[in-house]
Each structure stands twice: as C-alpha cells, then as structure tokens.
PDB file of C-alpha atoms and ligand atoms in Angstrom:
ATOM      1  CA  MET A   1      -4.403 -39.082  -7.009  1.00 74.00           C
ATOM      2  CA  GLU A   2      -7.004 -39.410  -3.585  1.00 90.00           C
ATOM      3  CA  TYR A   3      -6.056 -36.494  -1.290  1.00 97.00           C
ATOM      4  CA  SER A   4      -6.659 -36.745   2.983  1.00 97.00           C
ATOM      5  CA  ALA A   5      -6.171 -37.174   6.664  1.00 96.00           C
ATOM      6  CA  PHE A   6      -6.113 -41.224   5.914  1.00 96.00           C
ATOM      7  CA  GLU A   7      -3.834 -40.811   3.017  1.00 97.00           C
ATOM      8  CA  ILE A   8      -1.351 -38.245   4.243  1.00 97.00           C
ATOM      9  CA  GLU A   9      -1.340 -39.962   7.947  1.00 97.00           C
ATOM     10  CA  LYS A  10      -0.331 -43.651   6.489  1.00 96.00           C
ATOM     11  CA  ARG A  11       3.356 -41.716   5.608  1.00 98.00           C
ATOM     12  CA  ILE A  12       4.000 -39.012   7.821  1.00 97.00           C
ATOM     13  CA  VAL A  13       7.270 -40.400   9.161  1.00 97.00           C
ATOM     14  CA  SER A  14       7.428 -37.123  11.747  1.00 96.00           C
ATOM     15  CA  GLN A  15       7.001 -37.695  15.549  1.00 95.00           C
ATOM     16  CA  LYS A  16       6.080 -34.613  16.828  1.00 97.00           C
ATOM     17  CA  ILE A  17       5.016 -31.961  13.697  1.00 98.00           C
ATOM     18  CA  GLY A  18       1.536 -33.763  11.944  1.00 97.00           C
ATOM     19  CA  SER A  19       0.745 -35.833  15.502  1.00 96.00           C
ATOM     20  CA  ASN A  20      -2.838 -34.097  15.153  1.00 97.00           C
ATOM     21  CA  ILE A  21      -3.928 -33.869  11.679  1.00 97.00           C
ATOM     22  CA  ILE A  22      -7.337 -31.943  10.809  1.00 98.00           C
ATOM     23  CA  PHE A  23      -7.908 -31.958   7.071  1.00 98.00           C
ATOM     24  CA  LEU A  24     -10.767 -29.667   5.755  1.00 98.00           C
ATOM     25  CA  ASP A  25     -12.403 -29.750   2.353  1.00 97.00           C
ATOM     26  CA  GLU A  26     -12.645 -26.104   2.207  1.00 97.00           C
ATOM     27  CA  VAL A  27     -11.684 -22.700   4.704  1.00 98.00           C
ATOM     28  CA  ASP A  28     -10.486 -19.511   4.592  1.00 98.00           C
ATOM     29  CA  SER A  29      -7.877 -19.919   5.946  1.00 98.00           C
ATOM     30  CA  THR A  30      -5.846 -22.548   7.805  1.00 98.00           C
ATOM     31  CA  ASN A  31      -3.838 -19.561   9.997  1.00 98.00           C
ATOM     32  CA  LEU A  32      -7.155 -18.236  10.780  1.00 98.00           C
ATOM     33  CA  TYR A  33      -8.842 -21.754  11.726  1.00 98.00           C
ATOM     34  CA  ALA A  34      -5.672 -22.258  13.424  1.00 98.00           C
ATOM     35  CA  LYS A  35      -5.546 -18.863  15.842  1.00 97.00           C
ATOM     36  CA  ASN A  36      -9.259 -19.720  16.002  1.00 97.00           C
ATOM     37  CA  ILE A  37      -8.274 -23.109  17.821  1.00 97.00           C
ATOM     38  CA  ALA A  38      -5.711 -22.066  19.186  1.00 96.00           C
ATOM     39  CA  ASN A  39      -5.064 -23.618  23.012  1.00 88.00           C
ATOM     40  CA  LEU A  40      -7.814 -25.323  22.954  1.00 90.00           C
ATOM     41  CA  ASN A  41      -6.361 -28.543  23.642  1.00 90.00           C
ATOM     42  CA  ASN A  42      -5.425 -28.751  20.346  1.00 94.00           C
ATOM     43  CA  PRO A  43      -1.694 -29.648  21.178  1.00 95.00           C
ATOM     44  CA  ASP A  44       1.817 -29.009  19.950  1.00 96.00           C
ATOM     45  CA  GLY A  45       2.475 -29.805  16.095  1.00 98.00           C
ATOM     46  CA  THR A  46      -1.215 -29.401  14.582  1.00 98.00           C
ATOM     47  CA  VAL A  47      -1.278 -28.694  11.647  1.00 98.00           C
ATOM     48  CA  ILE A  48      -4.747 -27.601  10.123  1.00 98.00           C
ATOM     49  CA  ILE A  49      -4.802 -28.659   5.831  1.00 98.00           C
ATOM     50  CA  ALA A  50      -7.051 -27.384   3.053  1.00 98.00           C
ATOM     51  CA  GLU A  51      -7.558 -28.900  -0.036  1.00 98.00           C
ATOM     52  CA  HIS A  52      -9.501 -25.691  -0.731  1.00 97.00           C
ATOM     53  CA  GLN A  53      -9.052 -22.077   0.681  1.00 98.00           C
ATOM     54  CA  SER A  54     -11.253 -19.663  -0.067  1.00 98.00           C
ATOM     55  CA  ALA A  55      -9.454 -16.640   1.312  1.00 98.00           C
ATOM     56  CA  GLY A  56      -5.732 -17.739   1.327  1.00 98.00           C
ATOM     57  CA  ARG A  57      -4.001 -15.235   3.071  1.00 97.00           C
ATOM     58  CA  GLY A  58       0.017 -13.834   2.714  1.00 96.00           C
ATOM     59  CA  ARG A  59       1.364 -11.114   4.605  1.00 91.00           C
ATOM     60  CA  LEU A  60      -0.117  -7.224   4.728  1.00 86.00           C
ATOM     61  CA  ASP A  61      -3.102  -8.888   3.667  1.00 88.00           C
ATOM     62  CA  ARG A  62      -2.378  -9.366   0.794  1.00 93.00           C
ATOM     63  CA  LYS A  63      -4.428 -12.776  -0.548  1.00 96.00           C
ATOM     64  CA  PHE A  64      -2.470 -16.148  -1.658  1.00 97.00           C
ATOM     65  CA  PHE A  65      -4.651 -18.279  -3.850  1.00 97.00           C
ATOM     66  CA  SER A  66      -5.529 -21.812  -3.705  1.00 97.00           C
ATOM     67  CA  PRO A  67      -7.285 -23.579  -5.372  1.00 96.00           C
ATOM     68  CA  SER A  68      -9.250 -26.305  -5.424  1.00 96.00           C
ATOM     69  CA  GLY A  69      -6.728 -30.274  -6.735  1.00 95.00           C
ATOM     70  CA  SER A  70      -3.837 -29.457  -7.432  1.00 96.00           C
ATOM     71  CA  GLY A  71      -1.424 -27.359  -4.092  1.00 98.00           C
ATOM     72  CA  VAL A  72      -0.492 -27.778  -0.684  1.00 98.00           C
ATOM     73  CA  TYR A  73      -2.000 -25.829   2.118  1.00 98.00           C
ATOM     74  CA  LEU A  74      -1.160 -25.900   5.268  1.00 98.00           C
ATOM     75  CA  SER A  75      -1.087 -24.348   8.485  1.00 98.00           C
ATOM     76  CA  ILE A  76       1.100 -25.957  11.824  1.00 98.00           C
ATOM     77  CA  LEU A  77       0.953 -25.039  15.131  1.00 98.00           C
ATOM     78  CA  LEU A  78       3.242 -24.671  17.489  1.00 98.00           C
ATOM     79  CA  TYR A  79       3.694 -23.213  21.537  1.00 97.00           C
ATOM     80  CA  PRO A  80       7.303 -22.003  21.593  1.00 95.00           C
ATOM     81  CA  ASP A  81       8.812 -20.793  24.547  1.00 92.00           C
ATOM     82  CA  LEU A  82      10.656 -18.469  22.809  1.00 91.00           C
ATOM     83  CA  PRO A  83      11.304 -15.169  23.393  1.00 87.00           C
ATOM     84  CA  ILE A  84       9.751 -12.369  20.720  1.00 88.00           C
ATOM     85  CA  GLN A  85      13.095 -11.989  19.056  1.00 86.00           C
ATOM     86  CA  SER A  86      13.705 -15.535  18.231  1.00 91.00           C
ATOM     87  CA  ILE A  87       9.923 -16.009  16.448  1.00 92.00           C
ATOM     88  CA  ASN A  88      10.972 -14.168  13.023  1.00 91.00           C
ATOM     89  CA  THR A  89      14.190 -17.126  12.658  1.00 95.00           C
ATOM     90  CA  ILE A  90      10.670 -20.128  12.359  1.00 97.00           C
ATOM     91  CA  THR A  91      10.074 -18.327   8.840  1.00 97.00           C
ATOM     92  CA  LEU A  92      13.217 -19.584   7.854  1.00 97.00           C
ATOM     93  CA  LEU A  93      13.223 -22.740   9.381  1.00 98.00           C
ATOM     94  CA  ALA A  94       9.994 -23.701   7.892  1.00 98.00           C
ATOM     95  CA  ALA A  95      12.014 -22.177   4.117  1.00 98.00           C
ATOM     96  CA  LEU A  96      15.482 -24.880   4.522  1.00 98.00           C
ATOM     97  CA  ALA A  97      11.579 -27.521   4.674  1.00 98.00           C
ATOM     98  CA  SER A  98      10.189 -26.506   1.741  1.00 98.00           C
ATOM     99  CA  LEU A  99      13.688 -26.018   0.130  1.00 98.00           C
ATOM    100  CA  ASP A 100      14.862 -29.115   1.105  1.00 98.00           C
ATOM    101  CA  THR A 101      11.658 -31.043   0.603  1.00 98.00           C
ATOM    102  CA  VAL A 102      11.331 -30.066  -2.848  1.00 98.00           C
ATOM    103  CA  GLU A 103      14.564 -30.981  -3.645  1.00 98.00           C
ATOM    104  CA  GLU A 104      13.351 -34.321  -2.115  1.00 98.00           C
ATOM    105  CA  LEU A 105      11.383 -34.644  -4.077  1.00 98.00           C
ATOM    106  CA  CYS A 106      11.825 -33.666  -7.676  1.00 98.00           C
ATOM    107  CA  GLY A 107      15.911 -32.898  -7.527  1.00 98.00           C
ATOM    108  CA  VAL A 108      15.911 -29.754  -7.952  1.00 98.00           C
ATOM    109  CA  ARG A 109      16.698 -27.431  -5.297  1.00 98.00           C
ATOM    110  CA  PRO A 110      14.479 -24.014  -5.378  1.00 98.00           C
ATOM    111  CA  MET A 111      15.740 -20.594  -3.592  1.00 97.00           C
ATOM    112  CA  VAL A 112      14.869 -18.100  -1.205  1.00 96.00           C
ATOM    113  CA  LYS A 113      13.857 -14.440  -1.415  1.00 93.00           C
ATOM    114  CA  TRP A 114      14.045 -13.049   2.130  1.00 92.00           C
ATOM    115  CA  PRO A 115      12.305 -13.925   3.818  1.00 92.00           C
ATOM    116  CA  ASN A 116       9.201 -16.210   2.471  1.00 94.00           C
ATOM    117  CA  ASP A 117       9.185 -17.035  -0.932  1.00 95.00           C
ATOM    118  CA  ILE A 118      10.492 -20.201  -2.160  1.00 97.00           C
ATOM    119  CA  TYR A 119      11.835 -18.936  -5.809  1.00 96.00           C
ATOM    120  CA  LEU A 120      12.391 -21.942  -8.773  1.00 97.00           C
ATOM    121  CA  ASN A 121      13.654 -20.844 -12.515  1.00 96.00           C
ATOM    122  CA  GLY A 122      13.120 -17.931 -11.232  1.00 93.00           C
ATOM    123  CA  LYS A 123       9.405 -18.011 -10.514  1.00 95.00           C
ATOM    124  CA  LYS A 124       7.305 -17.907  -6.714  1.00 97.00           C
ATOM    125  CA  LEU A 125       7.017 -22.132  -5.875  1.00 98.00           C
ATOM    126  CA  CYS A 126       6.031 -21.409  -2.229  1.00 98.00           C
ATOM    127  CA  GLY A 127       5.186 -19.052   0.333  1.00 98.00           C
ATOM    128  CA  ILE A 128       5.275 -18.953   3.651  1.00 98.00           C
ATOM    129  CA  LEU A 129       3.059 -16.773   6.472  1.00 97.00           C
ATOM    130  CA  THR A 130       4.073 -16.350  10.155  1.00 96.00           C
ATOM    131  CA  GLU A 131       1.773 -15.426  12.602  1.00 96.00           C
ATOM    132  CA  SER A 132       1.929 -15.274  16.331  1.00 96.00           C
ATOM    133  CA  ALA A 133       1.110 -14.213  19.557  1.00 95.00           C
ATOM    134  CA  VAL A 134       3.066 -13.166  22.175  1.00 94.00           C
ATOM    135  CA  ASP A 135       2.377 -12.202  26.176  1.00 93.00           C
ATOM    136  CA  SER A 136       3.396  -9.278  28.369  1.00 93.00           C
ATOM    137  CA  ASN A 137       6.961 -10.755  28.948  1.00 91.00           C
ATOM    138  CA  GLY A 138       7.696 -10.914  24.683  1.00 89.00           C
ATOM    139  CA  LYS A 139       7.175 -14.474  25.393  1.00 92.00           C
ATOM    140  CA  ALA A 140       4.884 -16.345  21.956  1.00 93.00           C
ATOM    141  CA  ILE A 141       1.967 -17.772  23.250  1.00 95.00           C
ATOM    142  CA  TYR A 142       1.725 -19.538  20.361  1.00 97.00           C
ATOM    143  CA  VAL A 143       2.883 -19.410  16.241  1.00 97.00           C
ATOM    144  CA  ILE A 144       0.875 -20.573  13.511  1.00 98.00           C
ATOM    145  CA  VAL A 145       3.376 -21.013  10.408  1.00 98.00           C
ATOM    146  CA  GLY A 146       1.589 -21.408   7.086  1.00 98.00           C
ATOM    147  CA  ILE A 147       2.703 -22.545   4.297  1.00 98.00           C
ATOM    148  CA  GLY A 148       0.995 -22.437   0.147  1.00 98.00           C
ATOM    149  CA  VAL A 149       2.782 -24.324  -2.572  1.00 98.00           C
ATOM    150  CA  ASN A 150       1.956 -24.747  -6.015  1.00 98.00           C
ATOM    151  CA  ILE A 151       1.907 -27.963  -6.789  1.00 98.00           C
ATOM    152  CA  SER A 152       0.285 -28.803 -11.011  1.00 97.00           C
ATOM    153  CA  VAL A 153      -1.565 -25.547 -11.049  1.00 95.00           C
ATOM    154  CA  LYS A 154      -1.561 -24.636 -14.239  1.00 93.00           C
ATOM    155  CA  GLN A 155      -0.174 -21.731 -15.481  1.00 91.00           C
ATOM    156  CA  ASN A 156      -3.372 -20.895 -17.699  1.00 91.00           C
ATOM    157  CA  ALA A 157      -5.466 -21.562 -14.435  1.00 92.00           C
ATOM    158  CA  LEU A 158      -3.517 -18.379 -12.201  1.00 93.00           C
ATOM    159  CA  PRO A 159      -5.147 -14.953 -12.540  1.00 93.00           C
ATOM    160  CA  GLU A 160      -3.340 -13.261 -14.983  1.00 93.00           C
ATOM    161  CA  GLU A 161      -1.069 -10.741 -12.751  1.00 92.00           C
ATOM    162  CA  ILE A 162      -0.494 -13.743 -10.553  1.00 95.00           C
ATOM    163  CA  SER A 163       1.085 -16.820 -13.610  1.00 94.00           C
ATOM    164  CA  LYS A 164       3.526 -13.406 -15.160  1.00 93.00           C
ATOM    165  CA  ILE A 165       5.575 -14.100 -11.281  1.00 94.00           C
ATOM    166  CA  ALA A 166       4.499 -18.005 -10.787  1.00 97.00           C
ATOM    167  CA  THR A 167       5.293 -21.020 -11.405  1.00 97.00           C
ATOM    168  CA  SER A 168       4.360 -24.801 -10.057  1.00 98.00           C
ATOM    169  CA  ILE A 169       6.478 -28.506  -9.843  1.00 98.00           C
ATOM    170  CA  LEU A 170       5.151 -29.601 -12.139  1.00 97.00           C
ATOM    171  CA  THR A 171       5.109 -26.758 -14.064  1.00 97.00           C
ATOM    172  CA  GLU A 172       9.127 -26.502 -13.479  1.00 97.00           C
ATOM    173  CA  THR A 173       9.969 -30.018 -13.886  1.00 97.00           C
ATOM    174  CA  LYS A 174       7.420 -31.799 -15.112  1.00 97.00           C
ATOM    175  CA  LYS A 175       7.314 -33.953 -12.072  1.00 97.00           C
ATOM    176  CA  GLU A 176       3.903 -35.101 -10.602  1.00 96.00           C
ATOM    177  CA  ILE A 177       4.031 -35.394  -7.491  1.00 98.00           C
ATOM    178  CA  ASN A 178       1.530 -36.763  -5.137  1.00 98.00           C
ATOM    179  CA  ARG A 179       0.227 -34.066  -2.316  1.00 98.00           C
ATOM    180  CA  ALA A 180       0.495 -36.042   0.062  1.00 98.00           C
ATOM    181  CA  ASP A 181       4.690 -37.707   0.095  1.00 98.00           C
ATOM    182  CA  TYR A 182       4.558 -33.636  -0.289  1.00 98.00           C
ATOM    183  CA  VAL A 183       3.088 -32.798   2.834  1.00 98.00           C
ATOM    184  CA  ALA A 184       4.753 -35.727   4.701  1.00 98.00           C
ATOM    185  CA  CYS A 185       7.936 -34.978   3.736  1.00 98.00           C
ATOM    186  CA  LEU A 186       7.648 -31.001   4.764  1.00 98.00           C
ATOM    187  CA  LEU A 187       6.993 -31.498   8.114  1.00 98.00           C
ATOM    188  CA  LYS A 188       8.868 -34.522   8.758  1.00 98.00           C
ATOM    189  CA  ASN A 189      11.799 -31.749   6.823  1.00 98.00           C
ATOM    190  CA  PHE A 190       9.963 -28.243   9.815  1.00 98.00           C
ATOM    191  CA  GLU A 191      10.264 -31.482  12.371  1.00 98.00           C
ATOM    192  CA  LYS A 192      14.085 -32.170  11.925  1.00 98.00           C
ATOM    193  CA  TYR A 193      15.372 -28.424  11.799  1.00 98.00           C
ATOM    194  CA  TYR A 194      12.047 -27.460  14.462  1.00 98.00           C
ATOM    195  CA  ASN A 195      13.847 -30.032  17.220  1.00 97.00           C
ATOM    196  CA  GLU A 196      17.301 -28.786  17.292  1.00 96.00           C
ATOM    197  CA  PHE A 197      15.570 -25.244  17.843  1.00 96.00           C
ATOM    198  CA  PRO A 198      16.190 -22.583  18.600  1.00 94.00           C
ATOM    199  CA  GLN A 199      19.959 -24.006  19.898  1.00 95.00           C
ATOM    200  CA  ASN A 200      20.377 -24.162  15.922  1.00 97.00           C
ATOM    201  CA  LYS A 201      19.285 -20.798  15.139  1.00 96.00           C
ATOM    202  CA  ASP A 202      22.608 -20.402  14.160  1.00 96.00           C
ATOM    203  CA  PHE A 203      22.667 -23.294  11.890  1.00 98.00           C
ATOM    204  CA  ILE A 204      20.129 -22.085  10.445  1.00 98.00           C
ATOM    205  CA  ILE A 205      21.668 -18.557   9.903  1.00 97.00           C
ATOM    206  CA  LYS A 206      23.756 -20.148   8.054  1.00 97.00           C
ATOM    207  CA  LYS A 207      22.192 -22.541   5.527  1.00 97.00           C
ATOM    208  CA  TYR A 208      19.547 -20.174   4.952  1.00 98.00           C
ATOM    209  CA  SER A 209      22.119 -17.946   3.140  1.00 96.00           C
ATOM    210  CA  ASN A 210      23.804 -19.957   1.079  1.00 96.00           C
ATOM    211  CA  ASP A 211      20.221 -20.959  -0.738  1.00 97.00           C
ATOM    212  CA  MET A 212      18.925 -16.313  -1.099  1.00 96.00           C
ATOM    213  CA  ILE A 213      18.163 -15.207  -4.463  1.00 94.00           C
ATOM    214  CA  PHE A 214      19.781 -11.941  -5.117  1.00 91.00           C
ATOM    215  CA  LEU A 215      22.257 -12.842  -2.476  1.00 93.00           C
ATOM    216  CA  ASN A 216      25.677  -9.372  -3.698  1.00 92.00           C
ATOM    217  CA  ASN A 217      23.028  -8.595  -6.005  1.00 91.00           C
ATOM    218  CA  GLU A 218      22.029  -4.724  -6.785  1.00 90.00           C
ATOM    219  CA  ILE A 219      19.187  -4.697  -5.862  1.00 90.00           C
ATOM    220  CA  MET A 220      15.681  -2.542  -5.157  1.00 88.00           C
ATOM    221  CA  VAL A 221      14.182  -1.782  -1.401  1.00 88.00           C
ATOM    222  CA  ASN A 222      10.870  -0.545  -2.151  1.00 82.00           C
ATOM    223  CA  GLU A 223      10.278   0.600   2.183  1.00 79.00           C
ATOM    224  CA  LEU A 224       7.212   2.733   2.865  1.00 76.00           C
ATOM    225  CA  ASN A 225       8.797   5.913   2.578  1.00 78.00           C
ATOM    226  CA  GLY A 226      10.246   4.960  -0.243  1.00 81.00           C
ATOM    227  CA  SER A 227      13.265   3.097  -2.552  1.00 85.00           C
ATOM    228  CA  TYR A 228      15.959   2.897  -3.057  1.00 88.00           C
ATOM    229  CA  LYS A 229      19.691   0.489  -4.735  1.00 90.00           C
ATOM    230  CA  ALA A 230      21.399  -1.017  -2.333  1.00 92.00           C
ATOM    231  CA  LYS A 231      23.444  -4.406  -2.224  1.00 93.00           C
ATOM    232  CA  LEU A 232      22.247  -7.293  -1.345  1.00 93.00           C
ATOM    233  CA  ILE A 233      25.037  -8.943   1.996  1.00 94.00           C
ATOM    234  CA  GLY A 234      22.844 -11.723   3.734  1.00 95.00           C
ATOM    235  CA  ILE A 235      21.111 -11.720   6.686  1.00 96.00           C
ATOM    236  CA  ASN A 236      22.202 -11.556  10.604  1.00 95.00           C
ATOM    237  CA  GLU A 237      21.757 -13.123  13.449  1.00 93.00           C
ATOM    238  CA  ASP A 238      18.072 -12.567  14.236  1.00 91.00           C
ATOM    239  CA  GLY A 239      17.090 -13.099   9.935  1.00 94.00           C
ATOM    240  CA  PHE A 240      17.166  -9.551   9.444  1.00 93.00           C
ATOM    241  CA  LEU A 241      18.158  -8.636   5.771  1.00 93.00           C
ATOM    242  CA  LEU A 242      21.516  -6.522   5.613  1.00 95.00           C
ATOM    243  CA  VAL A 243      22.017  -4.538   2.826  1.00 94.00           C
ATOM    244  CA  LYS A 244      24.744  -0.868   1.924  1.00 96.00           C
ATOM    245  CA  ASN A 245      23.359   0.893   0.172  1.00 93.00           C
ATOM    246  CA  GLU A 246      25.164   3.186  -2.851  1.00 93.00           C
ATOM    247  CA  ASN A 247      26.920   4.750   0.041  1.00 94.00           C
ATOM    248  CA  GLY A 248      28.426   2.000   1.294  1.00 95.00           C
ATOM    249  CA  GLU A 249      26.330   2.525   4.879  1.00 95.00           C
ATOM    250  CA  GLN A 250      24.939  -0.986   6.130  1.00 96.00           C
ATOM    251  CA  LYS A 251      21.387  -1.075   6.549  1.00 93.00           C
ATOM    252  CA  THR A 252      19.326  -3.887   8.477  1.00 93.00           C
ATOM    253  CA  ILE A 253      15.739  -4.559   7.264  1.00 90.00           C
ATOM    254  CA  ILE A 254      13.366  -5.397  10.393  1.00 84.00           C
ATOM    255  CA  GLY A 255       9.450  -5.358   8.724  1.00 69.00           C
ATOM    256  CA  GLY A 256       8.075  -7.260   5.781  1.00 51.00           C
ATOM    257  CA  GLU A 257       7.068  -3.983   4.667  1.00 51.00           C
ATOM    258  CA  ILE A 258       9.773  -4.236   2.206  1.00 59.00           C
ATOM    259  CA  SER A 259       9.766  -5.478  -0.972  1.00 65.00           C
ATOM    260  CA  ILE A 260      13.052  -6.896  -3.031  1.00 68.00           C
ATOM    261  CA  ARG A 261      13.834  -7.513  -7.404  1.00 70.00           C
ATOM    262  CA  PRO A 262      17.217  -6.752  -8.947  1.00 68.00           C
ATOM    263  CA  ILE A 263      17.724  -3.880 -10.940  1.00 67.00           C
ATOM    264  CA  LYS A 264      17.921  -5.538 -14.476  1.00 61.00           C
TER     265      LYS A 264
HETATM  266  C1  BT5 B   1       2.899 -14.858   0.603  1.00 76.52           C
HETATM  267  O1  BT5 B   1       2.928 -14.201   1.060  1.00 76.52           O
HETATM  268  O2  BT5 B   1       3.604 -15.914  -0.180  1.00 76.52           O
HETATM  269  C2  BT5 B   1       2.170 -15.695   1.989  1.00 76.52           C
HETATM  270  C3  BT5 B   1       1.603 -16.639   1.164  1.00 76.52           C
HETATM  271  C4  BT5 B   1       0.937 -17.802   2.416  1.00 76.52           C
HETATM  272  C5  BT5 B   1       0.152 -18.786   1.642  1.00 76.52           C
HETATM  273  C6  BT5 B   1      -0.371 -19.644   3.234  1.00 76.52           C
HETATM  274  S1  BT5 B   1      -1.615 -20.932   2.423  1.00 76.52           S
HETATM  275  C7  BT5 B   1      -1.586 -22.255   4.088  1.00 76.52           C
HETATM  276  C8  BT5 B   1      -1.707 -20.518   5.266  1.00 76.52           C
HETATM  277  N1  BT5 B   1      -3.119 -20.338   5.547  1.00 76.52           N
HETATM  278  C9  BT5 B   1      -3.161 -19.127   5.055  1.00 76.52           C
HETATM  279  O3  BT5 B   1      -4.683 -18.920   4.723  1.00 76.52           O
HETATM  280  N2  BT5 B   1      -1.822 -18.840   4.026  1.00 76.52           N
HETATM  281  C10 BT5 B   1      -0.416 -19.579   4.860  1.00 76.52           C
HETATM  282  P1  BT5 B   1       3.308 -12.342   0.331  1.00 76.52           P
HETATM  283  O4  BT5 B   1       4.684 -12.689   0.275  1.00 76.52           O
HETATM  284  O5  BT5 B   1       2.847 -11.837   0.784  1.00 76.52           O
HETATM  285  O6  BT5 B   1       2.613 -12.851  -1.101  1.00 76.52           O
HETATM  286  C11 BT5 B   1       1.927 -12.617  -1.856  1.00 76.52           C
HETATM  287  C12 BT5 B   1       1.968 -12.249  -2.743  1.00 76.52           C
HETATM  288  O7  BT5 B   1       2.120 -14.084  -3.637  1.00 76.52           O
HETATM  289  C13 BT5 B   1      -0.188 -12.003  -3.453  1.00 76.52           C
HETATM  290  O8  BT5 B   1      -0.170 -10.697  -3.181  1.00 76.52           O
HETATM  291  C14 BT5 B   1       1.064 -13.030  -5.021  1.00 76.52           C
HETATM  292  O9  BT5 B   1       1.191 -12.074  -6.061  1.00 76.52           O
HETATM  293  C15 BT5 B   1       1.427 -13.316  -4.914  1.00 76.52           C
HETATM  294  N3  BT5 B   1       0.364 -14.774  -4.880  1.00 76.52           N
HETATM  295  C16 BT5 B   1      -0.982 -15.229  -4.524  1.00 76.52           C
HETATM  296  N4  BT5 B   1      -1.153 -16.331  -4.865  1.00 76.52           N
HETATM  297  C17 BT5 B   1      -0.169 -17.177  -4.980  1.00 76.52           C
HETATM  298  C18 BT5 B   1       0.613 -18.020  -5.518  1.00 76.52           C
HETATM  299  N5  BT5 B   1      -1.120 -19.389  -5.769  1.00 76.52           N
HETATM  300  N6  BT5 B   1       1.375 -18.507  -5.843  1.00 76.52           N
HETATM  301  C19 BT5 B   1       2.334 -17.850  -6.182  1.00 76.52           C
HETATM  302  N7  BT5 B   1       2.634 -16.502  -5.908  1.00 76.52           N
HETATM  303  C20 BT5 B   1       0.774 -16.248  -5.508  1.00 76.52           C
END
C-alpha cells in the first residue's frame, strides 16, 4: 500500500491540522525537523511525516525504534496561545486522539500509561513526545507533538529489548491498517480536541482519567532519587500524576523522570 503525501492528502478531512504536509522518506527525527522549521512560514498545524527515522526520539534522550514500511512517525507543529502550564495537557490530548483512532479503525480501545504511552493488551503500541519553546513571559512560542505508532511491525523485526515490551496493531488485532488512513484519522481526532483547547481542558483531563492503565492499582514510582510503592489515584487539573504512598500521603508527580509499573 502506497504511503505518500498524495495518499495522505487525499484522505485528510481536518481543516487546520495537516493543512500543510511535509513527507520525508528518511529523517533523523520528525520532531527535530519540526523544530528546525518552526516559525519559518510554516503554518500552524503543519505535519511532518517520515517513512523512516534514523534517530527517532523518546523522552530523556531515549530512542524510538522507527523502521521503514511498518509504522507512522509524525510531528504536529503548533503555535498555540498558551501559558506554560497548559502545554503538558497537549500530550494528554494527543493520547486521547490516538486512543480514538485505534478504536475507530480497529474496534478496540487501548489504554494510556501516564503520561505519554499507549498500551494495548499490556504492551506499548505508541509513544508521544511533546516538545516546546516558551518566551520570557512563559508563553508558548511553538509546541511540537511527536507521535510514533507501530502499525504492522513484526515482533521479530524489533530489537530484543523492545520486542519484550512493544507490540503493533497488526500483532494485536490482526488488522492490516493502511497508514495513510491512520494518519488522516489521527489528524481528524487531534483537531476535534484541539479546536476546543484549552477551554476543554477539564473535559480532556476527565476523559483521559477514564482511559488510564493501573488506575487504583499499586504501582512503583521510580524517581531520580529513589523508588517507592504507591497507589495510582489519577491526575490533577493540570494533568500531573496523583499517587498515595504507603503512609497515606498524597503526592503529585510532575516530570518525565518517573516510570510506573504495577507491582507483581
Ligand atoms: C516515547 O518516549 O515513547 C515517545 C516516542 C515518540 C516518537 C515519535 S515518532 C515521531 C516523533 N519524532 C521523534 O523523534 N519522536 C516522535 P518514552 O516514553 O521515553 O519511551 C521510549 C522507550 O520506548 C524506549 O526506551 C524503548 O523502551 C521503547 N520503544 C522504543 N521504540 C519503540 C517502539 N517502536 N515501540 C514501542 N516501544 C518502543
């Protein structure tokens, strides 16, 4: 199935998100590419899509494996009029758009592992990396939302350490999804939430809470200065994680420096 700017553009129904598509056969990272072209006459909602990334990125300089022919790797470039504390919610918005897209195309709704990973049947299907620049008043100059999805990558084509934790739409649902259909549906769903943003922030927080994996479960919180057991109780109005530690104290976890996993 051909995957090209032409195939994607003819399916796009969103107005702003994807009004300008940049399709690249190969790039280091679509997020880095987006950063380099931000504010150079590239309109709000420009989408950079790559067939393959040689240095796809996750948080904290981790790698996102992005092989040719079997995944969707894209970045949405936005210039929102937003204060810094709302930028974080755009990751949650992108997660909801991703859940809606898989549900619409495959009939199953994955779950989200706070803040940015999409899981299906206990394995990672998709990752989101939101990066931004802010001015001296704490307002966003640009926001880049990077989304990587394993559409049809085979387990044995993944590096060993990733194949243990990752999966694809094909592996889990046996559905062969056309990647151009996936992109068009994802951009449509992203726009649906983004058009109302940030007025719909409370709605996004509430909806996201219902889709969280490990909610009300015992988890391990791994922070830079140590790990502790806690119960995952949800997210607050800014999208930060709320847990209760073993002493019954509520804690708010802000950063990408933690990882969570359920206690066996
Ligand atoms: C993420 O980070 O999962 C964010 C990934 C964002 C990727 C998109 S692709 C388009 C855009 N351009 C970029 O350069 N990036 C964005 P994090 O939560 O830190 O997870 C990283 C971890 O996920 C790695 O350390 C691996 O364990 C695992 N991983 C790597 N490749 C994977 C894959 N293809 N599928 C599932 N898990 C993967």
